[in-house]
Coordinates of C-alpha atoms and ligand atoms in Angstrom, one line a residue:
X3 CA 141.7 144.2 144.8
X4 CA 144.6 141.8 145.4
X5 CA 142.7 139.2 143.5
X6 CA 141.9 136.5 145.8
X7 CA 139.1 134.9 143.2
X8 CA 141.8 134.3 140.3
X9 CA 144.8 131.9 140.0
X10 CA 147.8 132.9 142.3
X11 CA 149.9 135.6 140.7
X12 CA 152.7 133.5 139.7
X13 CA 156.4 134.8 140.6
X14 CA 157.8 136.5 137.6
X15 CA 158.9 134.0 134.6
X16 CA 162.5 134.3 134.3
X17 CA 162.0 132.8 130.4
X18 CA 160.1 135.3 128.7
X19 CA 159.3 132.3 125.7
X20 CA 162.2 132.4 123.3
X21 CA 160.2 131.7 120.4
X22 CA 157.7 134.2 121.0
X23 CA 160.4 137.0 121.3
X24 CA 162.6 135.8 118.2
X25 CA 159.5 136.3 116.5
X26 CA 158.4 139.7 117.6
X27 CA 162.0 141.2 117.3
X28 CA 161.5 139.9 113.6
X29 CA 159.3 142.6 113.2
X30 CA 160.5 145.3 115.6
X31 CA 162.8 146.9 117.1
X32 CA 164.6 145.7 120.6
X33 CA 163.3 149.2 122.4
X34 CA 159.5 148.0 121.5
X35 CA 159.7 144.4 123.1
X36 CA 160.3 144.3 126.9
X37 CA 161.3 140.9 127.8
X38 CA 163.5 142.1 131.2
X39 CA 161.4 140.5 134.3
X40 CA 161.6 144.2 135.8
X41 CA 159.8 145.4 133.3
X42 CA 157.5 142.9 132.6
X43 CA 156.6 143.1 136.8
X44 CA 155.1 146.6 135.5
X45 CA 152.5 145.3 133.7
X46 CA 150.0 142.9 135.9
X47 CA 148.5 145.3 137.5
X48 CA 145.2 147.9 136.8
X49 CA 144.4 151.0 139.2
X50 CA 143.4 148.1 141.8
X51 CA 144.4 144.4 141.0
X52 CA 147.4 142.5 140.3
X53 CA 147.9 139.1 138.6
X54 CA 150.6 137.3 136.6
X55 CA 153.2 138.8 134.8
X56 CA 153.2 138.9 131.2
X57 CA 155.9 136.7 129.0
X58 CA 156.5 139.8 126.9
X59 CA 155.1 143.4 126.8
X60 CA 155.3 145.4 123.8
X61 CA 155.0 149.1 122.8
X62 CA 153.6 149.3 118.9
X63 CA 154.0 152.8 117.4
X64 CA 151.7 152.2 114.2
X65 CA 148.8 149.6 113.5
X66 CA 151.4 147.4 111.2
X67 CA 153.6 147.1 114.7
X68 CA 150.0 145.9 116.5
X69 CA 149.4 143.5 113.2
X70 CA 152.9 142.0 113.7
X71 CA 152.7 141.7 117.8
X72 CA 148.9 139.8 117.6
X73 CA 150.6 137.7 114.9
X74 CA 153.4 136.2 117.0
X75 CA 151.3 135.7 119.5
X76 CA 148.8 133.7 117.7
X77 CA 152.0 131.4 116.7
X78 CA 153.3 131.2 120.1
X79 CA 149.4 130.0 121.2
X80 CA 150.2 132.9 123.8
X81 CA 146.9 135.1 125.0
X82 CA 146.8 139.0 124.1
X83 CA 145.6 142.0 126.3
X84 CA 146.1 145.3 125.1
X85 CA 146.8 147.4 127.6
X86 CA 146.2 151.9 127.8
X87 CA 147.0 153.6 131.0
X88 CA 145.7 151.0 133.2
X89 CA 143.6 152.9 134.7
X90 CA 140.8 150.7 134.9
X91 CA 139.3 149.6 137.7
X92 CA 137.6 146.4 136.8
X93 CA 140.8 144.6 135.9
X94 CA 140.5 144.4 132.4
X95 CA 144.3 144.9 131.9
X96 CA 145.1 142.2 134.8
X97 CA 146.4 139.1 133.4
X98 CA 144.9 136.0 134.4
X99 CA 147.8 133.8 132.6
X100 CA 151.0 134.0 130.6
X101 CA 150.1 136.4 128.0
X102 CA 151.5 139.0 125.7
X103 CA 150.7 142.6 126.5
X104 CA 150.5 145.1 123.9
X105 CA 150.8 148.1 125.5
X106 CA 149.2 151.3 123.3
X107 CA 150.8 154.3 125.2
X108 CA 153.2 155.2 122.3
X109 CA 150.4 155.3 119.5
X110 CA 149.6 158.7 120.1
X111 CA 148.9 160.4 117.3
X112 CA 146.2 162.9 117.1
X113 CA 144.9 164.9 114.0
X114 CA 142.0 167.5 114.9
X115 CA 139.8 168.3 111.2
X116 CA 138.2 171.2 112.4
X117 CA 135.6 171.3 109.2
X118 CA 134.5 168.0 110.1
X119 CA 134.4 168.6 113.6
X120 CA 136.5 165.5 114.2
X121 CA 139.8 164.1 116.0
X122 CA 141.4 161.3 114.9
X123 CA 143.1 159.6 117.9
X124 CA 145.5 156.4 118.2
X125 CA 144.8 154.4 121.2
X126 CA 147.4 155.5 123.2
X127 CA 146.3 159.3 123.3
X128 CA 145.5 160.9 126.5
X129 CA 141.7 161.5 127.0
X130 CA 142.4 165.4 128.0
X131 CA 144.9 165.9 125.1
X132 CA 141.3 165.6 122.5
X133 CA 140.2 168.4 124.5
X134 CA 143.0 170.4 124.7
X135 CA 144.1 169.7 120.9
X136 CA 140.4 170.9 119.8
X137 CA 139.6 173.9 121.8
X138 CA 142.0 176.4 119.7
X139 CA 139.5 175.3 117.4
X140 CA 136.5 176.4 119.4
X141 CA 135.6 173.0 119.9
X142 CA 135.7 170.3 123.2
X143 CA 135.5 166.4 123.5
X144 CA 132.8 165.8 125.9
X145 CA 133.7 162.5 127.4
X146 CA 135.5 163.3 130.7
X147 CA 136.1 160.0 133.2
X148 CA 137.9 161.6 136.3
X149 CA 141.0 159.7 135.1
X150 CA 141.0 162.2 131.9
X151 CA 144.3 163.6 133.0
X152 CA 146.1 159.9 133.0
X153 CA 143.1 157.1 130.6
X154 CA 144.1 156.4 127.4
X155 CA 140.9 156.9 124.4
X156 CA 141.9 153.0 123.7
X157 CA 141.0 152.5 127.3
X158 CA 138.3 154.9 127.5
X159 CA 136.8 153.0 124.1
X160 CA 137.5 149.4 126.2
X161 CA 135.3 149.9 129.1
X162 CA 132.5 152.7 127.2
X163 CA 134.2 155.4 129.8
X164 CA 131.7 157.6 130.9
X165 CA 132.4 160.8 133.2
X166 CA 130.3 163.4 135.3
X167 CA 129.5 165.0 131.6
X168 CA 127.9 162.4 130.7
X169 CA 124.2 162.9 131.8
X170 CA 123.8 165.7 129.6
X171 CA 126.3 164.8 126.7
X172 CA 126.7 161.6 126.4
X173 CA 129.7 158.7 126.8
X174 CA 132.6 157.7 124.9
X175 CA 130.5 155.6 122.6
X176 CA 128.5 158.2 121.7
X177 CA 131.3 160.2 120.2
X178 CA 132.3 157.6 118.0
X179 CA 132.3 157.5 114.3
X180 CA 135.0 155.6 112.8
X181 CA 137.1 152.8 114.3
X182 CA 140.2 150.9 112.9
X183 CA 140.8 147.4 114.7
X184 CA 143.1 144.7 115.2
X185 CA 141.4 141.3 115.0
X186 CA 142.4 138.1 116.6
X187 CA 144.0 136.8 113.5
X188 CA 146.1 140.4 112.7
X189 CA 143.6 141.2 110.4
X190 CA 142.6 145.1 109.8
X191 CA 139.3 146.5 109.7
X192 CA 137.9 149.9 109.3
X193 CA 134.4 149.8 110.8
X194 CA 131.7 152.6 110.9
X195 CA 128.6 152.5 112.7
X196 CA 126.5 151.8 109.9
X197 CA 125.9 147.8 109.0
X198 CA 125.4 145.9 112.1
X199 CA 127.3 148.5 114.4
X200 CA 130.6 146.4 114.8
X201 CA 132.4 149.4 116.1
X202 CA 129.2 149.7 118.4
X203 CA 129.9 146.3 119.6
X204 CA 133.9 146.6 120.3
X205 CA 132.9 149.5 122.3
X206 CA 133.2 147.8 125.9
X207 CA 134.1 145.1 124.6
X208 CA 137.5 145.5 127.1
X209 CA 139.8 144.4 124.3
X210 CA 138.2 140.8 124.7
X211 CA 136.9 141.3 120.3
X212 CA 139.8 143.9 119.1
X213 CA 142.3 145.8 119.3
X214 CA 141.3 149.3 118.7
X215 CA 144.4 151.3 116.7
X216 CA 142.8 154.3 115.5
X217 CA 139.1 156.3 116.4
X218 CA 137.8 159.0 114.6
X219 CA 135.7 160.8 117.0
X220 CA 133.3 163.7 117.1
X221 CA 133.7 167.0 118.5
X222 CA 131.3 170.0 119.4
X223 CA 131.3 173.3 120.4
X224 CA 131.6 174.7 124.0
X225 CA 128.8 175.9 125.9
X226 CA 129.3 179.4 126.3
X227 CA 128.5 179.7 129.7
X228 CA 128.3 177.4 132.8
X229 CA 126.6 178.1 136.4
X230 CA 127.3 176.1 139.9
X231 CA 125.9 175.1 142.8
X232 CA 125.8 172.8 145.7
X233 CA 123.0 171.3 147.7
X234 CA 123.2 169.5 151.1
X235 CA 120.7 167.1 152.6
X236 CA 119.7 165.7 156.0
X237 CA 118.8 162.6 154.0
X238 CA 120.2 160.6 150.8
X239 CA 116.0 160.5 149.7
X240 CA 115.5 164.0 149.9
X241 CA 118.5 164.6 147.0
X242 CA 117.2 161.7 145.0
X243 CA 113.9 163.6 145.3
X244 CA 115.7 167.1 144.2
X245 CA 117.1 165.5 141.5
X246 CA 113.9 163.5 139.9
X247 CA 111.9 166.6 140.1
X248 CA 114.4 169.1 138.8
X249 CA 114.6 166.7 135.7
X250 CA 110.7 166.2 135.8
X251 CA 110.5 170.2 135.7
X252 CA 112.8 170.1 132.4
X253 CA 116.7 170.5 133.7
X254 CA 118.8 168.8 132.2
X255 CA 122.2 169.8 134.1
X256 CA 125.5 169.0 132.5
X257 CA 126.7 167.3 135.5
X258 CA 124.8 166.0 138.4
X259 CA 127.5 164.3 141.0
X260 CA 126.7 162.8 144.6
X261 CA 128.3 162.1 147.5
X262 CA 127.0 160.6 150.8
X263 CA 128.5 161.3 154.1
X264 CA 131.5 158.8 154.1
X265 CA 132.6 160.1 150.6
X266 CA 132.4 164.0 152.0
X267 CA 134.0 163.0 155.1
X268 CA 136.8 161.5 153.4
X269 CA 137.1 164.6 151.2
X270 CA 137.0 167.0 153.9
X271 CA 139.7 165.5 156.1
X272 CA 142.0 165.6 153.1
X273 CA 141.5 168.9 151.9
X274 CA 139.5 170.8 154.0
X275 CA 137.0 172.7 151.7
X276 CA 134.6 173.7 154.0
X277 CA 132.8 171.0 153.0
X278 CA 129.2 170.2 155.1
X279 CA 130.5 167.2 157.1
X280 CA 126.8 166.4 158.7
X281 CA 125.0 166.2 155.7
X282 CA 123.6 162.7 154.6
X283 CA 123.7 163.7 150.6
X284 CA 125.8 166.6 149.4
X285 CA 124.7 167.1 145.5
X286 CA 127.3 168.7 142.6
X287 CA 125.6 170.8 139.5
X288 CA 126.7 172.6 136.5
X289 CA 123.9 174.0 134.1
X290 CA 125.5 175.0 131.0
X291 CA 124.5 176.4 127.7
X292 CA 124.9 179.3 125.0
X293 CA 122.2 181.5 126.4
X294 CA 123.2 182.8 129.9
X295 CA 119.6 183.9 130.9
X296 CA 118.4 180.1 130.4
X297 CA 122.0 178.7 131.9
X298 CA 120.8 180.9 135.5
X299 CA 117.0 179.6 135.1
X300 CA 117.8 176.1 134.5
X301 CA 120.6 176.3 138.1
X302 CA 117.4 178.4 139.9
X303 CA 115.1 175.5 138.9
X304 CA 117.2 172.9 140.2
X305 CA 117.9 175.3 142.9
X306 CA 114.0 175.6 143.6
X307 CA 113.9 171.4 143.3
X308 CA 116.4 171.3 146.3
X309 CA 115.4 173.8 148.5
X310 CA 111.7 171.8 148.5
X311 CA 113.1 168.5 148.6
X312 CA 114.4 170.1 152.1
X313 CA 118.0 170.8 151.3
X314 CA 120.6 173.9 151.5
X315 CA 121.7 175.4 148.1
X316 CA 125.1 177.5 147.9
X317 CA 125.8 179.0 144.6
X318 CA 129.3 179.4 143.7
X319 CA 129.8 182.9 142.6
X320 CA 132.1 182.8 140.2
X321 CA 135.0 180.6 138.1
X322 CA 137.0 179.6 141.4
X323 CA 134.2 178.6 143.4
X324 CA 133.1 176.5 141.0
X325 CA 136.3 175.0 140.5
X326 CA 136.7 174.7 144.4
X327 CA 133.6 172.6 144.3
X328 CA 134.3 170.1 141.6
X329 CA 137.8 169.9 142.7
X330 CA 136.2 168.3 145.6
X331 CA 134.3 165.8 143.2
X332 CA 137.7 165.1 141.5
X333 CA 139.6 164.5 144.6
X334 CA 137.7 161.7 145.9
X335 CA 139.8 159.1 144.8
X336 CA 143.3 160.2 146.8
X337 CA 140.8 161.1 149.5
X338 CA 139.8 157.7 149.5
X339 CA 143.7 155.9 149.0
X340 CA 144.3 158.3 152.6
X341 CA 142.0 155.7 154.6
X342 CA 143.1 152.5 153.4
X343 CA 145.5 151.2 151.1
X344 CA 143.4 149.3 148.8
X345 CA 139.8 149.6 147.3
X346 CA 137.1 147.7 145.4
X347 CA 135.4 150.1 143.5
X348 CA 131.5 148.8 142.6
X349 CA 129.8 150.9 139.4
X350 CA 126.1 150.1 139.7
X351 CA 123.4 151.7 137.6
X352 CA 119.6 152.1 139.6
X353 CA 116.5 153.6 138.1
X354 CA 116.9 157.2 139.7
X355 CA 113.9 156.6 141.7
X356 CA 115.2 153.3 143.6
X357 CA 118.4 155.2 144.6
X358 CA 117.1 156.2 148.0
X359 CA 116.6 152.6 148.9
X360 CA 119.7 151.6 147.5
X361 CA 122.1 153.6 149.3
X362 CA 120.5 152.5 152.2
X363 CA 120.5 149.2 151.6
X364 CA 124.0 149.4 150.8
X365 CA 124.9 151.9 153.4
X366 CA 123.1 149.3 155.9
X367 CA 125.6 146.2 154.4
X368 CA 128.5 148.1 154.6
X369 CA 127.8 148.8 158.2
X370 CA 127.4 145.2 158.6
X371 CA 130.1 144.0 157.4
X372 CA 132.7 146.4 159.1
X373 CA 134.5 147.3 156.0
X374 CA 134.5 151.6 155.6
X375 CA 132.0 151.9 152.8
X376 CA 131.7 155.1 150.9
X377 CA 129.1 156.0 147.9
X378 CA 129.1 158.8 145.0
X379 CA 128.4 158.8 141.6
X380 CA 126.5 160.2 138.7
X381 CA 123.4 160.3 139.8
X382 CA 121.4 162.0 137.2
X383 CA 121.9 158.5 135.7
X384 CA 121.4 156.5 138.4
X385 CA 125.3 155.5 138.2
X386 CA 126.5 154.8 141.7
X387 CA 130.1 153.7 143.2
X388 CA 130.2 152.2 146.3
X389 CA 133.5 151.7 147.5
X390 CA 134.5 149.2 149.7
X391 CA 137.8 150.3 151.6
X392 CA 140.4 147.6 153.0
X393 CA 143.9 146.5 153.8
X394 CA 145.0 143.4 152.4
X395 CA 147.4 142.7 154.9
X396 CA 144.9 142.7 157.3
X397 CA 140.9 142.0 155.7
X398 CA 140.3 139.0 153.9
X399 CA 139.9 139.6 150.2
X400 CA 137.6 136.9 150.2
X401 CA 134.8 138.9 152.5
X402 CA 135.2 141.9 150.1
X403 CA 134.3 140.1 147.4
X404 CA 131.4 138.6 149.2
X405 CA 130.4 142.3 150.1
X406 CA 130.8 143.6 146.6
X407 CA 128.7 140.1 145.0
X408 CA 125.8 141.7 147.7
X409 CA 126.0 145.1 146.2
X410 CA 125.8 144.1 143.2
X411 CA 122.6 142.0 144.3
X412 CA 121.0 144.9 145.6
X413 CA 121.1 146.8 142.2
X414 CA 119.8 143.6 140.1
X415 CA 116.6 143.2 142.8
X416 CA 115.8 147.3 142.1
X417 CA 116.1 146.2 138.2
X418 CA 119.7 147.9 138.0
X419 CA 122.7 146.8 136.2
X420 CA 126.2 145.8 137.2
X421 CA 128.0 148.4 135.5
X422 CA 128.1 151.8 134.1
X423 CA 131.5 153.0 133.1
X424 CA 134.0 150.8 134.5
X425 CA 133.0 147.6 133.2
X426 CA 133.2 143.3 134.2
X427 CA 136.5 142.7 133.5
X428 CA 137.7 140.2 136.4
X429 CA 136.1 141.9 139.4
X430 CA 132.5 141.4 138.2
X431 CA 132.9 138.7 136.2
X432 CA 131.2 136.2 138.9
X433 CA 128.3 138.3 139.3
X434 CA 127.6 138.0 135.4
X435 CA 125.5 134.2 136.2
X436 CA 122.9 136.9 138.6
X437 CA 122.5 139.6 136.1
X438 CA 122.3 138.1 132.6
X439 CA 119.7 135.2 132.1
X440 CA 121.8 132.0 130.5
X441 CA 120.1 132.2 126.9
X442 CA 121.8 136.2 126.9
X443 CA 125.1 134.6 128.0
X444 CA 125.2 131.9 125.5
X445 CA 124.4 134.3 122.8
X446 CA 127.5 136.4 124.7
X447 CA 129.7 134.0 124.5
X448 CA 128.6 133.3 120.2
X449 CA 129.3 136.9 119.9
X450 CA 133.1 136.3 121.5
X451 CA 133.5 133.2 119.5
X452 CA 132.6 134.8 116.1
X453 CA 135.0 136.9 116.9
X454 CA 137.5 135.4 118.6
X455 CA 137.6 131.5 117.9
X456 CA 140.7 130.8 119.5
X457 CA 139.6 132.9 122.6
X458 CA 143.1 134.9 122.5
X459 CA 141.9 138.2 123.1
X460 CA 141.7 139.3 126.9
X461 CA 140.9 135.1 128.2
X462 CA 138.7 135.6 131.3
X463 CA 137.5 138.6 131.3
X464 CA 133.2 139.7 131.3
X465 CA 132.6 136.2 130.4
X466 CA 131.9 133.3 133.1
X467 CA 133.8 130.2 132.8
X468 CA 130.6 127.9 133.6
X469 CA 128.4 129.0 130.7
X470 CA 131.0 128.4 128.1
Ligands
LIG11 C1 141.0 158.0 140.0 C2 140.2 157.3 138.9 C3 139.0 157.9 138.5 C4 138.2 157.2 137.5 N1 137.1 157.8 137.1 C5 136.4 157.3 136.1 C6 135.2 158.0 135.6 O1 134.8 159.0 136.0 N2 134.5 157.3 134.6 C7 134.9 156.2 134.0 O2 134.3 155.7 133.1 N3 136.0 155.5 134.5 C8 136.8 156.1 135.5 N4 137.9 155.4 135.9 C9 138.3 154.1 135.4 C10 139.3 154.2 134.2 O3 140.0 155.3 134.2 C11 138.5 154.0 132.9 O4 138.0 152.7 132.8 C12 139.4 154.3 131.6 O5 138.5 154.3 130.5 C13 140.5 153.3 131.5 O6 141.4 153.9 130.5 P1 142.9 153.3 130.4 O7 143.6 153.9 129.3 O8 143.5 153.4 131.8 O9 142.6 151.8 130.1 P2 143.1 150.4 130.7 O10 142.8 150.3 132.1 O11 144.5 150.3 130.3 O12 142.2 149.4 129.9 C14 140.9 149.3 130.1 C15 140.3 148.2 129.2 O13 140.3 148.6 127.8 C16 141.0 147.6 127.1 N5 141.8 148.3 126.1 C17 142.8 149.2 126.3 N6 143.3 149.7 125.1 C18 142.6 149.1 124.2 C19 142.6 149.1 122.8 N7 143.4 149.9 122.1 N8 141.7 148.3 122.1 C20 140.8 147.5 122.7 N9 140.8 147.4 124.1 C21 141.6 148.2 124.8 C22 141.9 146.8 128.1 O14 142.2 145.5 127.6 C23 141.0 146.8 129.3 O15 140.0 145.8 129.2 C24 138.7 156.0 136.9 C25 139.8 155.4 137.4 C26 140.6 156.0 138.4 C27 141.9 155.4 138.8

């Protein structure tokens, strides 16, 4: 969201700080240190927000480049955010002040060790290439945000990425064994997850504790075989209902997507799938596994959940249907960038069994309010995004933040949490003072301090200002 809660971006600084570049081109070379205002006007901005423009960005190719940037920064007394694709949608990566940006997307180095059924990543790696990389070696990386094609794993580490996968498989933190990190000082550390899980806790940490430069991260096998189908509902309750009682009855599909009416509208008018434009609920799922027989039973029991919850299954009967279907699930976002220029992308988690009333609810605000609301998201974990469409030029950012603070209310009252997979960062920041109870915070905030005394790393992001 143009990011009418923060400072005013300020116009691009002409003086990049000439102590803080002598310093860093100490250490490296001219091609890794951008100090040209062009350049620099590259880097305020996430998938979604914009704020100032850094002093100085800077591309590292090895952790001793990362040691050296955090280093002149500390002696410049200039903030640090490290940076991946950008692809976040939370705006972690948005500056909020003059700061340095370390910018990870030429640290990509990637070693698959196909005894240990690992891939050891630099920051800067595409997500997809893990995947791709392993699967000569008959094995996959299950962590799959839609972004998988463009995220960075340094990103995808920052915000605890998760992906439709996940339900069955797990997110980005559970893949995790091994991380090397930056700290605020330029200090290395190599952290397992052994004594007090401190790569645990720089896992959606958004860059605010460390800067990860290397992960070592697990890979498995691929299922062998993987059925489709969708399901359509005259009501949002009756696929919540499908989807509690196929789990109840022991499915545990690999990925369980939804999309209400808006969101299949939206996809429809862009790429004309054939997609059921009446229905309130349209429901995405893949069974997966090694034995076929069981792979068919587990889609005919979430098959059987649907069809007595009151909905209409198709099947897809082969490789391209399914891959018709789910690119209807991938395609939501420039579906969505078709109807208005900007978006503020909410990331709520529900129990499964308030969703119903949830959607409502926040179908029932968004009607209120005027803005065109749409809602999908994983919900075998209760993992919704409703997204709040607008024009800047012409809707007050001010009344979509007011909108999104109400979402976000709604998932707090039905014991939810404000985010899943895309994290605070600046966007949900404010809503931090409902959600967490002030001791929480304060112990928060001790955490960040430990860490991070100087409060360099990432300034103003997660955190609220007021319980310092
Ligand atoms: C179309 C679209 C679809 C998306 N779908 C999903 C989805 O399905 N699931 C999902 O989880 N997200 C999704 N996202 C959001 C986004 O892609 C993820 O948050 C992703 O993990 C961000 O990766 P990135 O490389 O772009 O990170 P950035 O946006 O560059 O950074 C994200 C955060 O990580 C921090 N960071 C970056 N690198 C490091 C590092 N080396 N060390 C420490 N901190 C670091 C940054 O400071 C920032 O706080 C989507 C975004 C878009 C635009």
């Amino acid at each position: 969201m143009a990011d009418g809660k923060n400072e005013k971006p300020s116009a691009f600084s002409l003086q990049p700080s000439a102590a803080l570049t002598t310093d860093l081109l100490r250490h490296l070379q001219p091609h890794q240190v951008l100090t040209h205002p062009a350049e620099r006007l590259n880097y305020r901005y996430d998938a979604i927000q914009f704020g100032v423009t850094p002093l100085a960005v800077v591309l590292p190719e090895s952790t001793a480049d990362v040691v050296a940037a955090v280093k002149a920064a500390r002696a410049a007394g200039v903030p640090i955010i490290g940076r991946g694709a950008a692809s976040g949608l939370s705006g972690g990566v948005v500056p909020l002040e003059e700061s340095l940006v370390i910018s990870f997307t030429r640290m990509t180095g990637l070693k698959i060790i196909p005894e240990r059924r690992e891939a050891v990543a630099q920051p800067g790696v595409i997500t997809l290439k893990v995947t791709e990389a392993a699967r000569p070696h008959g094995l996959i990386y299950p962590p799959d945000p839609a972004s998988f094609r463009t995220s960075t794993i340094g990103g995808n580490l920052g915000e605890n990425a998760g992906g439709p996968m996940c339900f069955k498989y797990g997110v980005t933190g559970d893949y995790v064994r091994e991380l090397e990190f930056v700290d605020a000082e330029g200090e290395v550390h190599r952290v397992t997850r052994d004594a007090f899980d401190l790569a645990g806790l720089l896992i959606g940490s958004e860059g605010t504790l460390g800067l990860i430069t290397e992960a070592t991260l697990r890979l498995i096998p691929p299922p062998k075989y993987t059925r489709t189908l969708m399901a359509h509902f005259a009501e949002v309750g009756q696929a919540a209902e499908a989807v509690s009682a196929a789990i109840a009855a022991g499915a545990v599909p690999a990925k369980l997507e939804f999309m209400d009416r808006a969101c299949t509208n939206a996809v429809e008018d862009y790429l004309h799938l054939g997609l059921p434009r009446d229905a309130e609920a349209v429901l995405l799922v893949d069974t997966d596994g090694d034995d076929l027989e069981i792979v068919e039973e587990e889609r005919a029991l979430v098959e059987r959940a649907c069809l007595k919850a009151g909905g209409v299954v198709r099947r897809a009967a082969n490789d391209a249907e399914s891959e018709a279907l789910w690119r209807a699930r991938r395609s939501i976002s420039p579906s969505l960038g078709r109807i208005r220029p900007q978006r503020m992308n909410e990331d709520i988690v529900v129990p499964r069994s308030a969703l119903p009333e949830v959607v409502r609810q926040i179908r029932a605000l968004g009607d209120a309010s005027g803005f065109h609301l749409v809602q999908f998201g994983h919900i075998g974990d209760g993992n919704l995004h409703p997204n709040i469409m607008f024009d800047p030029r012409t809707e007050s950012a001010e009344a979509v933040h007011d909108l999104a603070h109400k979402i976000a209310l709604v998932a707090i009252e039905h014991g939810g949490v404000l985010s899943g997979e895309h994290g605070i960062g600046t966007m949900k920041r404010d809503f931090m003072t409902d959600a967490v109870d002030p001791v929480t915070l304060g112990a928060l905030w001790d955490v960040k301090r430990a860490l991070d005394p100087a409060e360099a790393l990432n300034p103003g992001k997660i955190l609220p200002e007021e319980k310092r």
